[in-house]
Short mmCIF file of C-alpha atoms in Angstrom, two decimals:
data_model
loop_
_atom_site.label_atom_id
_atom_site.label_comp_id
_atom_site.label_asym_id
_atom_site.label_seq_id
_atom_site.Cartn_x
_atom_site.Cartn_y
_atom_site.Cartn_z
CA UNK A 1 108.70 128.46 145.73
CA UNK A 2 107.37 126.58 142.80
CA UNK A 3 108.63 123.38 142.04
CA UNK A 4 110.53 122.74 138.69
CA UNK A 5 112.93 120.07 140.35
CA UNK A 6 111.92 116.79 138.72
CA UNK A 7 110.46 113.77 141.18
CA UNK A 8 112.69 112.28 143.52
CA UNK A 9 114.50 115.78 144.38
CA UNK A 10 111.33 117.49 144.67
CA UNK A 11 110.32 114.72 147.07
CA UNK A 12 112.91 115.28 149.37
CA UNK A 13 112.70 119.11 149.38
CA UNK A 14 109.00 118.79 150.26
CA UNK A 15 109.55 116.24 152.76
CA UNK A 16 112.22 118.30 154.41
CA UNK A 17 109.80 121.64 154.45
CA UNK A 18 107.54 119.75 156.93
CA UNK A 19 110.81 119.52 159.11
CA UNK A 20 110.18 122.83 162.21
CA UNK A 21 112.35 125.69 161.02
CA UNK A 22 113.63 124.59 157.51
CA UNK A 23 111.67 127.05 155.21
CA UNK A 24 111.93 125.88 151.39
CA UNK A 25 115.23 127.34 151.14
CA UNK A 26 117.01 125.37 153.63
CA UNK A 27 114.96 122.21 152.33
CA UNK A 28 116.70 122.85 148.56
CA UNK A 29 119.81 123.64 150.10
CA UNK A 30 120.04 120.19 152.45
CA UNK A 31 118.33 118.12 149.49
CA UNK A 32 121.21 119.40 147.40
CA UNK A 33 123.76 118.42 150.26
CA UNK A 34 122.15 114.96 150.10
CA UNK A 35 122.17 114.45 146.23
CA UNK A 36 126.06 115.06 146.55
CA UNK A 37 127.21 113.71 149.79
CA UNK A 38 128.54 110.25 150.44
CA UNK A 39 125.83 107.43 150.15
CA UNK A 40 127.09 105.74 153.41
CA UNK A 41 126.53 108.88 155.24
CA UNK A 42 123.17 109.38 154.39
CA UNK A 43 122.51 105.97 155.31
CA UNK A 44 123.69 107.03 158.50
CA UNK A 45 121.38 109.80 158.45
CA UNK A 46 118.68 106.94 157.88
CA UNK A 47 119.31 104.87 160.47
CA UNK A 48 119.40 107.46 163.19
CA UNK A 49 115.25 108.62 162.02
CA UNK A 50 114.90 104.86 162.07
CA UNK A 51 116.40 104.39 165.57
CA UNK A 52 115.12 107.39 167.20
CA UNK A 53 111.84 106.16 166.11
CA UNK A 54 112.02 102.88 167.73
CA UNK A 55 113.83 103.01 170.52
CA UNK A 56 113.43 106.23 172.08
CA UNK A 57 110.79 106.23 174.08
CA UNK A 58 109.03 108.52 177.51
CA UNK A 59 110.61 107.28 180.64
CA UNK A 60 107.88 105.59 182.76
CA UNK A 61 108.34 107.76 186.03
CA UNK A 62 109.59 111.17 184.87
CA UNK A 63 108.57 111.48 181.40
CA UNK A 64 112.37 112.27 180.02
CA UNK A 65 113.49 110.33 176.74
CA UNK A 66 114.58 107.39 177.80
CA UNK A 67 115.85 104.43 175.76
CA UNK A 68 114.67 101.72 178.28
CA UNK A 69 111.53 102.25 180.91
CA UNK A 70 113.08 104.76 182.93
CA UNK A 71 115.74 107.48 181.73
CA UNK A 72 119.52 107.37 182.55
CA UNK A 73 118.58 109.88 185.56
CA UNK A 74 115.74 108.17 187.34
CA UNK A 75 118.31 105.19 187.23
CA UNK A 76 121.26 107.34 188.63
CA UNK A 77 121.61 106.50 192.19
CA UNK A 78 123.43 109.43 192.74
CA UNK A 79 121.01 111.68 191.99
CA UNK A 80 119.24 113.16 194.89
CA UNK A 81 116.13 111.12 195.33
CA UNK A 82 114.45 114.48 197.59
CA UNK A 83 113.90 116.63 195.25
CA UNK A 84 112.14 116.48 191.94
CA UNK A 85 112.50 119.69 189.28
CA UNK A 86 108.65 120.12 187.39
CA UNK A 87 109.77 121.01 183.53
CA UNK A 88 107.21 121.36 180.78
CA UNK A 89 108.92 119.60 177.71
CA UNK A 90 112.20 116.92 177.50
CA UNK A 91 114.69 119.73 176.30
CA UNK A 92 114.48 121.54 179.11
CA UNK A 93 116.21 118.55 181.24
CA UNK A 94 119.09 119.05 179.21
CA UNK A 95 118.72 123.18 179.74
CA UNK A 96 119.19 122.60 183.71
CA UNK A 97 121.53 120.16 182.76
CA UNK A 98 124.01 122.02 181.52
CA UNK A 99 123.95 124.19 184.45
CA UNK A 100 125.80 121.74 186.85
CA UNK A 101 123.55 123.73 189.45
CA UNK A 102 120.63 120.87 190.01
CA UNK A 103 121.51 116.89 190.84
CA UNK A 104 118.02 116.00 191.49
CA UNK A 105 115.06 114.35 190.01
CA UNK A 106 112.81 115.76 187.13
CA UNK A 107 108.89 115.71 186.12
CA UNK A 108 108.06 116.67 182.66
CA UNK A 109 104.61 117.45 182.23
CA UNK A 110 104.59 117.15 178.56
CA UNK A 111 103.23 121.21 178.07
CA UNK A 112 101.65 124.12 180.17
CA UNK A 113 98.28 124.82 181.13
CA UNK A 114 96.99 126.67 177.83
CA UNK A 115 92.43 126.75 177.82
CA UNK A 116 93.10 128.54 174.36
CA UNK A 117 94.34 125.54 173.16
CA UNK A 118 92.77 123.04 175.31
CA UNK A 119 94.90 121.83 177.88
CA UNK A 120 93.92 121.35 181.05
CA UNK A 121 95.77 120.07 183.66
CA UNK A 122 94.00 116.33 182.47
CA UNK A 123 96.34 116.81 179.85
CA UNK A 124 99.53 117.18 181.45
CA UNK A 125 101.77 114.43 183.49
CA UNK A 126 100.31 115.66 186.86
CA UNK A 127 98.48 112.55 187.27
CA UNK A 128 101.83 110.54 187.18
CA UNK A 129 103.90 113.47 189.19
CA UNK A 130 101.13 112.75 191.62
CA UNK A 131 102.09 109.27 192.06
CA UNK A 132 104.97 109.57 192.43
CA UNK A 133 104.58 111.86 195.33
CA UNK A 134 102.48 108.66 197.12
CA UNK A 135 105.21 107.10 199.66
CA UNK A 136 107.87 108.53 198.78
CA UNK A 137 110.71 110.57 199.86
CA UNK A 138 110.47 113.92 198.45
CA UNK A 139 110.91 116.87 200.60
CA UNK A 140 111.11 119.92 198.12
CA UNK A 141 109.36 120.28 194.26
CA UNK A 142 110.79 123.08 192.54
CA UNK A 143 108.56 123.86 189.94
CA UNK A 144 110.35 125.30 186.51
CA UNK A 145 108.29 126.00 184.07
CA UNK A 146 108.90 128.60 181.22
CA UNK A 147 108.18 132.30 182.16
CA UNK A 148 105.17 133.25 180.27
CA UNK A 149 101.71 133.23 180.91
CA UNK A 150 101.39 129.31 180.79
CA UNK A 151 103.69 128.38 182.16
CA UNK A 152 102.90 130.90 185.74
CA UNK A 153 99.73 129.56 184.97
CA UNK A 154 100.53 125.66 185.79
CA UNK A 155 102.85 126.43 188.33
CA UNK A 156 100.27 128.62 190.05
CA UNK A 157 98.13 125.33 189.40
CA UNK A 158 100.97 122.81 190.55
CA UNK A 159 101.65 125.27 193.99
CA UNK A 160 97.75 125.10 195.25
CA UNK A 161 97.32 121.11 194.54
CA UNK A 162 100.98 120.38 196.17
CA UNK A 163 100.22 123.10 198.84
CA UNK A 164 97.27 121.00 200.21
CA UNK A 165 99.31 117.84 200.15
CA UNK A 166 102.00 119.59 202.57
CA UNK A 167 105.28 119.84 200.06
CA UNK A 168 107.42 122.33 200.11
CA UNK A 169 107.30 123.78 196.67
CA UNK A 170 109.70 126.65 195.10
CA UNK A 171 109.67 128.73 191.31
CA UNK A 172 113.01 129.05 189.86
CA UNK A 173 113.47 132.93 190.27
CA UNK A 174 112.26 135.74 187.70
CA UNK A 175 114.99 138.94 186.94
CA UNK A 176 117.49 140.47 184.78
CA UNK A 177 119.41 137.90 182.84
CA UNK A 178 122.57 137.55 183.56
CA UNK A 179 124.89 139.47 181.19
CA UNK A 180 121.96 141.59 179.80
CA UNK A 181 122.18 145.33 179.88
CA UNK A 182 119.67 146.71 182.53
CA UNK A 183 118.40 149.47 179.65
CA UNK A 184 117.32 146.58 177.53
CA UNK A 185 115.18 144.74 180.08
CA UNK A 186 111.57 144.61 178.95
CA UNK A 187 109.52 146.36 181.88
CA UNK A 188 107.54 142.86 182.64
CA UNK A 189 111.28 141.36 183.79
CA UNK A 190 112.27 144.74 185.26
CA UNK A 191 109.33 144.99 187.69
CA UNK A 192 109.74 141.26 188.27
CA UNK A 193 113.66 141.85 189.10
CA UNK A 194 112.33 144.68 191.56
CA UNK A 195 109.75 142.49 193.23
CA UNK A 196 112.08 139.51 193.77
CA UNK A 197 115.65 141.77 195.15
CA UNK A 198 117.56 140.16 197.49
CA UNK A 199 119.21 142.27 201.01
CA UNK A 200 122.88 142.35 200.11
CA UNK B 1 126.50 122.24 173.34
CA UNK B 2 127.35 119.06 175.80
CA UNK B 3 125.87 116.00 174.97
CA UNK B 4 123.47 114.54 177.78
CA UNK B 5 121.02 113.33 175.92
CA UNK B 6 120.82 109.00 175.38
CA UNK B 7 122.13 107.56 172.98
CA UNK B 8 119.76 107.35 169.51
CA UNK B 9 118.43 110.66 170.17
CA UNK B 10 121.84 112.19 170.52
CA UNK B 11 122.69 110.26 166.69
CA UNK B 12 119.79 111.75 165.34
CA UNK B 13 121.31 115.56 166.67
CA UNK B 14 124.66 114.59 165.85
CA UNK B 15 123.72 113.69 162.15
CA UNK B 16 121.21 116.29 161.77
CA UNK B 17 123.97 118.45 162.72
CA UNK B 18 126.19 117.48 160.00
CA UNK B 19 123.67 119.01 157.49
CA UNK B 20 123.75 122.48 155.26
CA UNK B 21 122.13 125.66 157.57
CA UNK B 22 121.02 123.21 160.74
CA UNK B 23 122.88 124.38 163.77
CA UNK B 24 123.02 122.65 167.44
CA UNK B 25 119.84 124.07 168.47
CA UNK B 26 117.39 122.92 164.94
CA UNK B 27 118.98 120.04 165.34
CA UNK B 28 117.58 119.55 168.74
CA UNK B 29 114.29 120.45 167.65
CA UNK B 30 114.13 118.92 164.49
CA UNK B 31 115.04 115.08 166.61
CA UNK B 32 112.91 116.28 169.42
CA UNK B 33 109.72 116.36 166.40
CA UNK B 34 111.19 113.27 164.65
CA UNK B 35 110.43 111.54 167.87
CA UNK B 36 106.75 112.66 167.94
CA UNK B 37 105.84 112.15 164.64
CA UNK B 38 103.81 109.62 163.11
CA UNK B 39 106.10 106.60 162.51
CA UNK B 40 104.75 106.98 158.41
CA UNK B 41 105.90 110.47 158.18
CA UNK B 42 109.38 109.76 158.88
CA UNK B 43 109.40 106.80 156.60
CA UNK B 44 108.20 108.93 153.61
CA UNK B 45 111.27 110.87 154.99
CA UNK B 46 113.63 107.92 154.85
CA UNK B 47 112.65 106.90 151.46
CA UNK B 48 112.76 110.55 149.93
CA UNK B 49 116.43 110.59 151.37
CA UNK B 50 117.49 106.71 149.20
CA UNK B 51 115.31 108.45 146.52
CA UNK B 52 117.35 110.64 145.76
CA UNK B 53 120.37 108.77 146.23
CA UNK B 54 119.60 106.09 143.93
CA UNK B 55 117.65 108.07 140.95
CA UNK B 56 118.84 111.44 141.07
CA UNK B 57 121.73 111.73 138.44
CA UNK B 58 123.50 114.47 136.88
CA UNK B 59 122.44 115.17 133.54
CA UNK B 60 124.91 113.42 130.69
CA UNK B 61 124.59 116.92 128.84
CA UNK B 62 124.21 119.70 130.84
CA UNK B 63 125.21 119.15 134.17
CA UNK B 64 121.80 119.98 135.43
CA UNK B 65 119.70 117.13 138.14
CA UNK B 66 118.53 114.24 136.43
CA UNK B 67 116.18 110.89 136.87
CA UNK B 68 117.60 109.53 133.57
CA UNK B 69 120.38 109.88 131.65
CA UNK B 70 119.04 113.66 130.38
CA UNK B 71 117.39 115.64 132.33
CA UNK B 72 113.77 117.11 131.04
CA UNK B 73 114.66 120.12 129.83
CA UNK B 74 117.85 118.51 127.39
CA UNK B 75 114.51 116.13 126.50
CA UNK B 76 112.48 119.23 125.75
CA UNK B 77 112.34 119.72 121.96
CA UNK B 78 110.47 123.05 122.61
CA UNK B 79 113.30 124.17 124.26
CA UNK B 80 115.34 127.15 122.14
CA UNK B 81 118.42 124.92 120.98
CA UNK B 82 120.69 127.67 119.53
CA UNK B 83 121.14 129.02 123.34
CA UNK B 84 122.91 127.79 126.04
CA UNK B 85 123.09 129.62 129.94
CA UNK B 86 126.21 128.35 131.82
CA UNK B 87 125.76 128.67 135.12
CA UNK B 88 127.41 127.82 138.56
CA UNK B 89 125.40 125.15 140.59
CA UNK B 90 122.28 123.68 139.60
CA UNK B 91 120.03 125.33 141.31
CA UNK B 92 120.93 128.44 139.57
CA UNK B 93 118.49 126.60 136.98
CA UNK B 94 115.44 126.38 139.20
CA UNK B 95 116.23 130.47 140.23
CA UNK B 96 116.33 131.27 136.70
CA UNK B 97 113.61 129.36 135.12
CA UNK B 98 111.62 131.37 137.52
CA UNK B 99 111.41 134.20 135.79
CA UNK B 100 110.42 132.54 133.10
CA UNK B 101 112.85 134.71 130.80
CA UNK B 102 115.01 132.26 129.58
CA UNK B 103 114.25 129.32 126.88
CA UNK B 104 116.98 128.43 126.02
CA UNK B 105 119.58 125.34 127.18
CA UNK B 106 122.08 125.13 130.21
CA UNK B 107 125.79 124.40 131.63
CA UNK B 108 126.03 123.97 134.45
CA UNK B 109 129.43 124.19 135.65
CA UNK B 110 130.15 122.91 138.70
CA UNK B 111 131.28 125.85 140.83
CA UNK B 112 133.79 128.78 139.72
CA UNK B 113 137.28 129.10 138.83
CA UNK B 114 138.69 129.65 142.29
CA UNK B 115 142.64 129.54 143.08
CA UNK B 116 142.61 129.70 147.04
CA UNK B 117 140.42 126.46 146.70
CA UNK B 118 142.55 125.07 144.20
CA UNK B 119 139.41 125.14 141.58
CA UNK B 120 140.66 125.99 137.91
CA UNK B 121 139.16 125.79 134.59
CA UNK B 122 139.68 121.62 134.35
CA UNK B 123 137.98 120.73 137.67
CA UNK B 124 134.34 122.85 135.78
CA UNK B 125 132.78 121.10 133.08
CA UNK B 126 134.14 123.59 130.74
CA UNK B 127 135.46 120.76 129.06
CA UNK B 128 131.48 119.15 128.04
CA UNK B 129 131.17 122.62 127.20
CA UNK B 130 133.24 122.78 124.34
CA UNK B 131 132.30 118.83 123.45
CA UNK B 132 128.80 120.27 123.01
CA UNK B 133 129.52 123.51 121.04
CA UNK B 134 131.41 120.95 118.39
CA UNK B 135 128.62 120.20 116.04
CA UNK B 136 126.04 121.94 117.23
CA UNK B 137 123.68 125.30 116.48
CA UNK B 138 124.42 127.48 119.10
CA UNK B 139 124.07 131.03 117.99
CA UNK B 140 124.73 132.11 122.12
CA UNK B 141 126.57 131.67 125.49
CA UNK B 142 124.84 133.30 128.17
CA UNK B 143 126.78 133.58 131.17
CA UNK B 144 125.33 133.73 134.27
CA UNK B 145 128.17 132.84 136.57
CA UNK B 146 127.35 134.60 140.33
CA UNK B 147 128.48 137.95 140.40
CA UNK B 148 131.11 137.74 143.04
CA UNK B 149 134.99 137.35 142.14
CA UNK B 150 135.22 133.46 141.14
CA UNK B 151 131.81 134.02 139.21
CA UNK B 152 133.28 137.13 137.52
CA UNK B 153 136.51 135.16 136.99
CA UNK B 154 135.03 132.24 135.84
CA UNK B 155 132.58 134.15 133.45
CA UNK B 156 136.55 136.75 131.94
CA UNK B 157 137.85 132.60 131.17
CA UNK B 158 134.73 131.59 129.65
CA UNK B 159 134.51 134.58 127.66
CA UNK B 160 137.97 134.93 125.91
CA UNK B 161 137.77 130.93 125.40
CA UNK B 162 134.44 131.37 123.33
CA UNK B 163 135.86 134.26 121.61
CA UNK B 164 138.70 132.24 119.75
CA UNK B 165 135.74 129.80 118.64
CA UNK B 166 133.76 132.55 117.19
CA UNK B 167 130.62 131.87 119.12
CA UNK B 168 128.92 135.26 120.56
CA UNK B 169 128.86 135.60 124.60
CA UNK B 170 127.18 137.67 126.80
CA UNK B 171 127.17 138.42 130.29
CA UNK B 172 123.90 139.03 132.92
CA UNK B 173 123.43 142.52 133.47
CA UNK B 174 124.98 143.93 136.70
CA UNK B 175 122.94 147.27 138.49
CA UNK B 176 120.64 147.73 141.35
CA UNK B 177 118.31 145.46 142.26
CA UNK B 178 114.87 146.06 141.64
CA UNK B 179 112.89 146.95 144.85
CA UNK B 180 116.07 148.15 146.26
CA UNK B 181 116.91 151.59 147.48
CA UNK B 182 119.65 153.40 145.42
CA UNK B 183 120.38 154.81 148.61
CA UNK B 184 121.13 151.56 150.19
CA UNK B 185 122.81 149.78 147.40
CA UNK B 186 126.89 149.17 148.00
CA UNK B 187 129.47 151.36 146.27
CA UNK B 188 130.50 148.09 144.08
CA UNK B 189 126.30 147.95 142.82
CA UNK B 190 125.97 151.27 142.19
CA UNK B 191 129.26 151.94 139.88
CA UNK B 192 128.44 148.77 138.31
CA UNK B 193 124.70 150.29 137.21
CA UNK B 194 126.44 153.23 136.25
CA UNK B 195 128.96 151.57 133.78
CA UNK B 196 125.52 149.52 132.12
CA UNK B 197 123.40 152.38 132.32
CA UNK B 198 120.83 152.30 128.91
CA UNK B 199 119.69 155.74 127.19
CA UNK B 200 116.23 155.71 127.47
#
């Protein structure tokens, strides 16, 4: 898309276009919206951007988002301190919290093992996980890395490592998505669903 | 989507979610990107947002975007001063400029006549268009409102008004989109293409 706009509006379109998932058309649409928006609304957005940069950090214990040294989950005494769910990224915490099916703690790895991109175990927060397991009362590690090649490789690596430490480890079930249509399930998902079938 | 994030990140997700075309998932993705982005990149975005609010205005003549009192097109003496193309919104200027098929001036109405939303001719920049036509050397008005019901109604309204002023008025052609497939053209477009057919 050529830029025929003048200075400031084109600058904003360029900056917005750098954001993930914002193409040239959306960037233009947002820029025009900003131009016509109330100044106080734009100031609120600018303040929110600054606040995230200055106030939000990673929890020193689990790597989740936190505004202090620790996140609200690590600070919550009602959470089950004997279970740690290992995930790749902080947004995975929200996805799991929405299910209300888990009341334990988390550990954010910050990615998955991916030799092609040069990400090995030492680039992930695995050392910090081991530190948490020293002198702790953890009875189970639930591995909830993504159900793809990198996530599986990471899960296998962690499972082997934790086995030597005698800590029971589980992995989220793979199978047909609820509400899905068996006919449209891909072959790998379907074969995993067979492997994981349960006696009724 | 429930908000389980803490303060600042959730505030930013909420603010981003107000922008056009940004759903909850994109807002979350952008917020996480912002959190991990370089501070100077975020500051550049914040500065661009502020600059648009303080520096970009509407051209006093045509209503297009301008950083001074007039836009670069109105200020350009090489533009054909005898033709004015009437459009609904400022982004339409860019769409037409990209074609390099038009070298005249523009007039941005700021919308289209839409009785359901309570937008009549008096809410549009029609008075300003009439003011431009007084004492000017305009020889043709090209109406380029959107090819939908509101745009057509606005075009018809303008054409009747300009007829009384004896100013030649044209309307952009309606027909099959170039590169499209006749088989998939909708009935209205196809019938308009028949109506507008030209002798070869």
